């Protein structure tokens, strides 16, 4: 009981710290750009946007418009997408009991990308068609990778599922490239979307928000049950947990989170591996703390990654997916080495 009480008492402190990091990263994201604004002016302007609050930030109307119409929606979209991808990664890792599970590596992102590309090419006039198609593709990609991993053999360890996911991702990406050729005039839009982009404005934010809320609530509510599943299905059933139902709900919720993120931002890799692993190293392995911290940490991580993407080659802009790959690829190699060492 003492071991459980310690993490429970520390949970509010971790959550408060994560919220603080997210707030600082969002202010930094609002500051990034050619227009020179002080942090204090940005904070005051953010307070002025609150309902029933009026504060003079000292910004000109042009600067206020720049902040509200361009920077704020970009920061919010980056925060929502980063939080969803990290939360989905933690959810997949809990469902498959595999520390290498990730939306990008499991085929979920590739499946969502293929389905979204097909929606862009074949159903451009259907309102809301991209998120729905992306969800179907994400679920299909994960199920295909999981089935392939099981068929390949049970003795491959944690790497088997990842290898199956890589194979599925490569196959679905090849199909996606083929589909793109039927809509040559949309290639620029599709390619920029594939490399990751969170600059879609308020329309993209309001598009992703309802899906994000549903997916996040479902995943956060299953933290305790994922802790029970981590000890094994038989033990979980003996404790009254319907293991199959929990796995299905978490799988669908994580796929919905992935699909929503991919639909508005494109393919942004490795967030679902980097953030949950850092959270586990710092705060422990209980999903009751891993899930909410992954949500907040993923949001902060992608906001900062977008800030780097906007400023490192200014006035040019680096695709945000390139930044996350620079961070995530070596991190993934390290996690893979630690996992293989633990298995042997």
Coordinates of C-alpha atoms in Angstrom, one line a residue:
X1 CA 0.0 0.0 0.0
X2 CA 2.9 2.4 0.8
X3 CA 4.3 1.9 -2.8
X4 CA 0.9 2.9 -4.2
X5 CA 0.5 5.9 -1.9
X6 CA 3.8 7.5 -2.9
X7 CA 3.0 7.8 -6.6
X8 CA -0.6 8.9 -5.8
X9 CA 0.6 11.7 -3.6
X10 CA 3.2 12.8 -6.3
X11 CA 0.6 12.8 -9.1
X12 CA -0.7 16.3 -8.5
X13 CA 2.9 17.6 -8.5
X14 CA 3.7 15.9 -11.8
X15 CA 0.6 17.2 -13.4
X16 CA 1.2 20.8 -12.1
X17 CA 4.8 20.6 -13.4
X18 CA 3.6 19.3 -16.8
X19 CA 1.0 22.1 -17.0
X20 CA 3.7 24.6 -16.3
X21 CA 6.0 23.3 -19.0
X22 CA 3.1 23.3 -21.5
X23 CA 2.2 26.9 -20.6
X24 CA 5.8 28.0 -21.0
X25 CA 6.1 26.2 -24.3
X26 CA 2.9 27.8 -25.6
X27 CA 4.1 31.3 -24.7
X28 CA 7.4 30.5 -26.5
X29 CA 5.4 29.3 -29.5
X30 CA 3.4 32.6 -29.5
X31 CA 6.6 34.6 -29.4
X32 CA 8.3 32.8 -32.3
X33 CA 8.2 34.8 -35.5
X34 CA 9.4 37.9 -37.3
X35 CA 7.3 40.4 -35.3
X36 CA 9.0 41.5 -32.1
X37 CA 6.8 41.1 -29.1
X38 CA 7.8 40.8 -25.4
X39 CA 6.7 37.8 -23.4
X40 CA 4.9 40.1 -21.0
X41 CA 2.8 41.6 -23.8
X42 CA 1.9 38.1 -25.1
X43 CA 0.9 36.9 -21.7
X44 CA -1.3 40.1 -21.2
X45 CA -2.9 39.6 -24.6
X46 CA -3.6 35.9 -23.7
X47 CA -5.3 37.1 -20.5
X48 CA -7.3 39.7 -22.5
X49 CA -8.7 36.9 -24.7
X50 CA -10.3 35.3 -21.6
X51 CA -14.1 35.9 -21.2
X52 CA -15.1 38.9 -19.2
X53 CA -11.5 40.1 -18.8
X54 CA -10.1 43.2 -20.4
X55 CA -6.4 44.0 -20.2
X56 CA -4.3 46.4 -22.3
X57 CA -1.4 44.4 -23.6
X58 CA 0.3 47.3 -25.4
X59 CA 0.2 45.5 -28.8
X60 CA -1.0 47.3 -31.9
X61 CA -4.1 46.0 -33.7
X62 CA -1.9 44.5 -36.4
X63 CA 0.2 42.6 -33.9
X64 CA -3.0 41.4 -32.1
X65 CA -4.4 40.2 -35.4
X66 CA -1.1 38.4 -36.2
X67 CA -1.1 36.8 -32.8
X68 CA -4.8 35.7 -32.9
X69 CA -5.2 34.7 -36.6
X70 CA -1.8 33.1 -37.2
X71 CA 0.2 32.2 -34.2
X72 CA -2.5 31.2 -31.7
X73 CA -4.3 28.6 -33.8
X74 CA -0.9 27.2 -34.9
X75 CA 0.2 26.7 -31.3
X76 CA -3.2 25.2 -30.3
X77 CA -3.2 22.8 -33.3
X78 CA 0.4 21.7 -32.4
X79 CA -0.6 21.2 -28.8
X80 CA -3.7 19.1 -29.6
X81 CA -1.9 17.0 -32.2
X82 CA 1.2 16.4 -30.0
X83 CA -1.0 15.5 -27.1
X84 CA -3.1 13.1 -29.2
X85 CA -0.1 11.3 -30.7
X86 CA 1.7 10.9 -27.3
X87 CA -1.5 9.7 -25.7
X88 CA -2.2 7.3 -28.5
X89 CA 1.3 5.9 -28.2
X90 CA 0.9 5.3 -24.5
X91 CA -2.4 3.6 -25.2
X92 CA -1.0 1.3 -27.8
X93 CA 1.9 0.4 -25.5
X94 CA -0.6 -0.5 -22.8
X95 CA -2.8 -2.6 -25.1
X96 CA 0.0 -4.6 -26.7
X97 CA 2.2 -4.5 -23.6
X98 CA 5.0 -3.5 -26.0
X99 CA 7.2 -0.5 -25.2
X100 CA 7.9 0.0 -28.9
X101 CA 4.3 0.4 -30.0
X102 CA 3.7 3.8 -31.6
X103 CA 1.1 5.2 -34.1
X104 CA 3.9 5.9 -36.7
X105 CA 5.5 2.5 -36.3
X106 CA 2.4 0.3 -35.9
X107 CA 0.9 1.3 -39.3
X108 CA -1.8 3.5 -37.8
X109 CA -0.4 6.7 -39.2
X110 CA 0.3 5.2 -42.6
X111 CA -3.2 3.7 -42.7
X112 CA -4.8 7.0 -41.7
X113 CA -2.5 8.8 -44.3
X114 CA -3.6 6.4 -47.1
X115 CA -7.3 6.7 -46.3
X116 CA -7.0 10.5 -46.0
X117 CA -5.2 10.8 -49.3
X118 CA -7.9 8.7 -50.9
X119 CA -10.5 11.0 -49.4
X120 CA -8.6 14.1 -50.8
X121 CA -8.3 12.5 -54.3
X122 CA -11.7 10.8 -54.6
X123 CA -14.0 12.6 -52.2
X124 CA -12.8 16.3 -52.1
X125 CA -16.3 17.7 -51.8
X126 CA -17.4 15.5 -48.8
X127 CA -17.4 17.7 -45.7
X128 CA -15.7 15.9 -42.8
X129 CA -14.7 13.0 -45.0
X130 CA -11.0 13.1 -44.2
X131 CA -11.3 12.5 -40.4
X132 CA -13.7 9.6 -40.9
X133 CA -11.5 8.0 -43.6
X134 CA -8.4 8.5 -41.5
X135 CA -10.0 6.7 -38.6
X136 CA -11.0 3.7 -40.7
X137 CA -7.5 3.6 -42.2
X138 CA -5.8 3.9 -38.7
X139 CA -7.8 1.0 -37.3
X140 CA -7.1 -1.1 -40.4
X141 CA -3.4 -0.3 -40.3
X142 CA -3.0 -1.4 -36.7
X143 CA -5.1 -4.5 -37.1
X144 CA -3.1 -5.5 -40.2
X145 CA 0.2 -5.0 -38.3
X146 CA -1.0 -6.9 -35.3
X147 CA -2.3 -9.8 -37.4
X148 CA 0.9 -9.9 -39.4
X149 CA 3.0 -9.8 -36.2
X150 CA 1.1 -12.7 -34.7
X151 CA 1.3 -14.8 -37.9
X152 CA 5.0 -14.2 -38.1
X153 CA 5.5 -16.1 -34.8
X154 CA 5.2 -15.8 -31.1
X155 CA 8.9 -16.0 -30.3
X156 CA 10.0 -12.7 -31.9
X157 CA 9.7 -10.6 -28.7
X158 CA 8.8 -7.0 -28.8
X159 CA 10.6 -6.4 -32.1
X160 CA 8.2 -8.7 -34.0
X161 CA 5.2 -6.3 -33.8
X162 CA 7.4 -3.3 -34.8
X163 CA 8.8 -5.2 -37.8
X164 CA 5.3 -6.1 -38.9
X165 CA 4.3 -2.4 -38.4
X166 CA 7.3 -1.3 -40.6
X167 CA 6.3 -3.7 -43.3
X168 CA 2.7 -2.6 -43.2
X169 CA 3.7 1.1 -43.2
X170 CA 6.0 0.6 -46.2
X171 CA 3.2 -1.2 -48.1
X172 CA 0.5 1.4 -47.3
X173 CA 2.9 4.2 -48.2
X174 CA 3.5 2.6 -51.6
X175 CA -0.2 2.5 -52.2
X176 CA -0.6 6.1 -51.1
X177 CA 2.1 7.2 -53.6
X178 CA 0.2 5.3 -56.3
X179 CA -3.1 7.0 -55.4
X180 CA -1.5 10.4 -55.5
X181 CA -0.8 10.0 -59.2
X182 CA -4.5 10.3 -59.9
X183 CA -4.6 13.8 -58.7
X184 CA -1.4 15.4 -59.8
X185 CA -2.7 19.0 -59.2
X186 CA -3.0 18.0 -55.5
X187 CA 0.5 16.7 -55.1
X188 CA 1.9 19.8 -53.5
X189 CA -0.8 19.8 -50.9
X190 CA -0.5 16.1 -50.2
X191 CA 3.3 16.2 -49.9
X192 CA 3.3 19.1 -47.6
X193 CA 0.7 17.3 -45.5
X194 CA 2.8 14.1 -45.5
X195 CA 5.8 15.9 -44.0
X196 CA 3.7 17.4 -41.3
X197 CA 2.0 20.8 -41.0
X198 CA 0.2 22.5 -38.1
X199 CA -0.4 25.8 -39.8
X200 CA -4.0 25.2 -41.0
X201 CA -5.5 27.9 -38.8
X202 CA -8.7 28.0 -36.8
X203 CA -10.6 25.7 -39.2
X204 CA -8.2 22.8 -38.5
X205 CA -8.4 23.4 -34.8
X206 CA -12.2 23.3 -34.6
X207 CA -12.1 20.3 -37.0
X208 CA -9.8 18.2 -34.7
X209 CA -11.2 19.4 -31.3
X210 CA -14.3 17.1 -31.0
X211 CA -12.4 14.0 -32.0
X212 CA -9.6 14.9 -29.6
X213 CA -11.9 15.4 -26.7
X214 CA -13.7 12.0 -27.2
X215 CA -10.4 10.1 -27.7
X216 CA -8.6 11.7 -24.8
X217 CA -11.5 11.2 -22.4
X218 CA -11.8 7.5 -23.3
X219 CA -8.1 6.8 -23.0
X220 CA -7.7 8.7 -19.7
X221 CA -10.7 6.9 -18.2
X222 CA -8.9 3.5 -18.9
X223 CA -5.7 4.3 -17.0
X224 CA -6.4 2.1 -14.0
X225 CA -7.6 -0.8 -16.2
X226 CA -4.4 -0.7 -18.3
X227 CA -2.5 -1.0 -15.1
X228 CA -4.5 -4.1 -14.3
X229 CA -3.9 -5.5 -17.8
X230 CA -0.2 -5.0 -17.4
X231 CA 0.0 -7.9 -14.9
X232 CA -1.7 -10.3 -17.4
X233 CA -5.1 -11.1 -18.8
X234 CA -5.8 -14.0 -16.4
X235 CA -5.1 -11.8 -13.4
X236 CA -7.2 -9.0 -14.9
X237 CA -10.2 -11.3 -15.4
X238 CA -9.9 -12.6 -11.8
X239 CA -10.1 -9.0 -10.7
X240 CA -13.3 -8.4 -12.6
X241 CA -11.8 -6.5 -15.6
X242 CA -13.1 -7.5 -19.1
X243 CA -9.7 -7.6 -20.8
X244 CA -11.0 -8.0 -24.3
X245 CA -13.4 -5.1 -24.0
X246 CA -10.8 -2.8 -22.5
X247 CA -8.3 -3.7 -25.3
X248 CA -10.9 -2.9 -27.9
X249 CA -12.0 0.4 -26.4
X250 CA -8.4 1.6 -25.9
X251 CA -7.4 0.4 -29.4
X252 CA -10.3 2.3 -31.0
X253 CA -9.7 5.4 -28.9
X254 CA -6.0 5.4 -29.7
X255 CA -6.8 4.9 -33.4
X256 CA -9.3 7.8 -33.2
X257 CA -6.6 10.0 -31.7
X258 CA -4.1 9.1 -34.4
X259 CA -6.7 9.6 -37.1
X260 CA -7.7 13.0 -35.8
X261 CA -4.0 14.1 -35.6
X262 CA -3.1 12.8 -39.0
X263 CA -6.2 14.3 -40.6
X264 CA -5.2 17.9 -39.7
X265 CA -1.4 17.7 -39.5
X266 CA -0.2 14.9 -41.7
X267 CA 2.4 12.3 -40.7
X268 CA 4.4 13.3 -37.7
X269 CA 6.5 10.5 -36.4
X270 CA 8.0 9.3 -33.0
X271 CA 6.0 11.6 -30.7
X272 CA 4.2 8.5 -29.4
X273 CA 7.5 6.8 -28.5
X274 CA 9.6 9.7 -27.2
X275 CA 7.1 11.3 -24.8
X276 CA 5.6 8.2 -23.0
X277 CA 9.1 6.8 -22.4
X278 CA 10.4 10.1 -20.9
X279 CA 7.3 10.1 -18.7
X280 CA 7.9 6.6 -17.5
X281 CA 11.5 7.4 -16.7
X282 CA 10.5 10.4 -14.7
X283 CA 7.2 9.5 -13.0
X284 CA 6.9 5.7 -13.1
X285 CA 5.0 3.2 -15.1
X286 CA 1.4 3.5 -13.8
X287 CA -0.9 4.4 -16.7
X288 CA -2.9 6.6 -14.3
X289 CA 0.0 9.0 -14.5
X290 CA 1.6 8.0 -17.8
X291 CA -1.6 8.8 -19.8
X292 CA -2.3 12.4 -18.5
X293 CA 1.4 13.3 -18.5
X294 CA 1.8 11.9 -22.0
X295 CA -1.1 14.1 -23.1
X296 CA 0.5 17.3 -21.6
X297 CA 4.1 16.4 -22.5
X298 CA 3.2 15.5 -26.1
X299 CA 1.5 18.9 -26.4
X300 CA 4.5 20.8 -25.1
X301 CA 6.9 18.7 -27.2
X302 CA 5.2 19.4 -30.5
X303 CA 4.7 23.1 -29.8
X304 CA 8.5 23.4 -29.2
X305 CA 9.2 21.2 -32.3
X306 CA 7.0 23.6 -34.3
X307 CA 8.9 26.5 -32.9
X308 CA 12.2 25.0 -34.0
X309 CA 10.7 24.2 -37.4
X310 CA 9.6 27.9 -37.8
X311 CA 12.8 29.5 -36.6
X312 CA 15.8 27.3 -37.4
X313 CA 15.8 28.2 -41.1
X314 CA 13.9 31.5 -40.9
X315 CA 12.5 33.0 -43.0
X316 CA 12.1 29.5 -44.6
X317 CA 10.2 26.9 -42.7
X318 CA 11.2 23.3 -42.0
X319 CA 8.5 20.6 -42.0
X320 CA 7.7 19.7 -38.4
X321 CA 7.9 16.0 -39.2
X322 CA 11.5 16.4 -40.0
X323 CA 12.2 17.9 -36.6
X324 CA 10.4 15.1 -34.7
X325 CA 12.3 12.5 -36.8
X326 CA 15.7 14.1 -35.9
X327 CA 14.8 13.7 -32.2
X328 CA 12.8 10.5 -32.5
X329 CA 15.0 8.3 -34.7
X330 CA 18.1 8.1 -32.3
X331 CA 15.7 7.9 -29.3
X332 CA 14.0 4.9 -30.9
X333 CA 17.3 3.2 -31.5
X334 CA 18.1 3.7 -27.8
X335 CA 14.8 2.3 -26.7
X336 CA 15.1 -0.7 -29.0
X337 CA 18.6 -1.5 -27.5
X338 CA 17.3 -1.2 -24.0
X339 CA 14.3 -3.4 -24.8
X340 CA 16.3 -6.1 -26.5
X341 CA 18.8 -6.1 -23.5
X342 CA 15.9 -6.5 -21.1
X343 CA 14.5 -9.5 -23.1
X344 CA 17.8 -11.3 -23.0

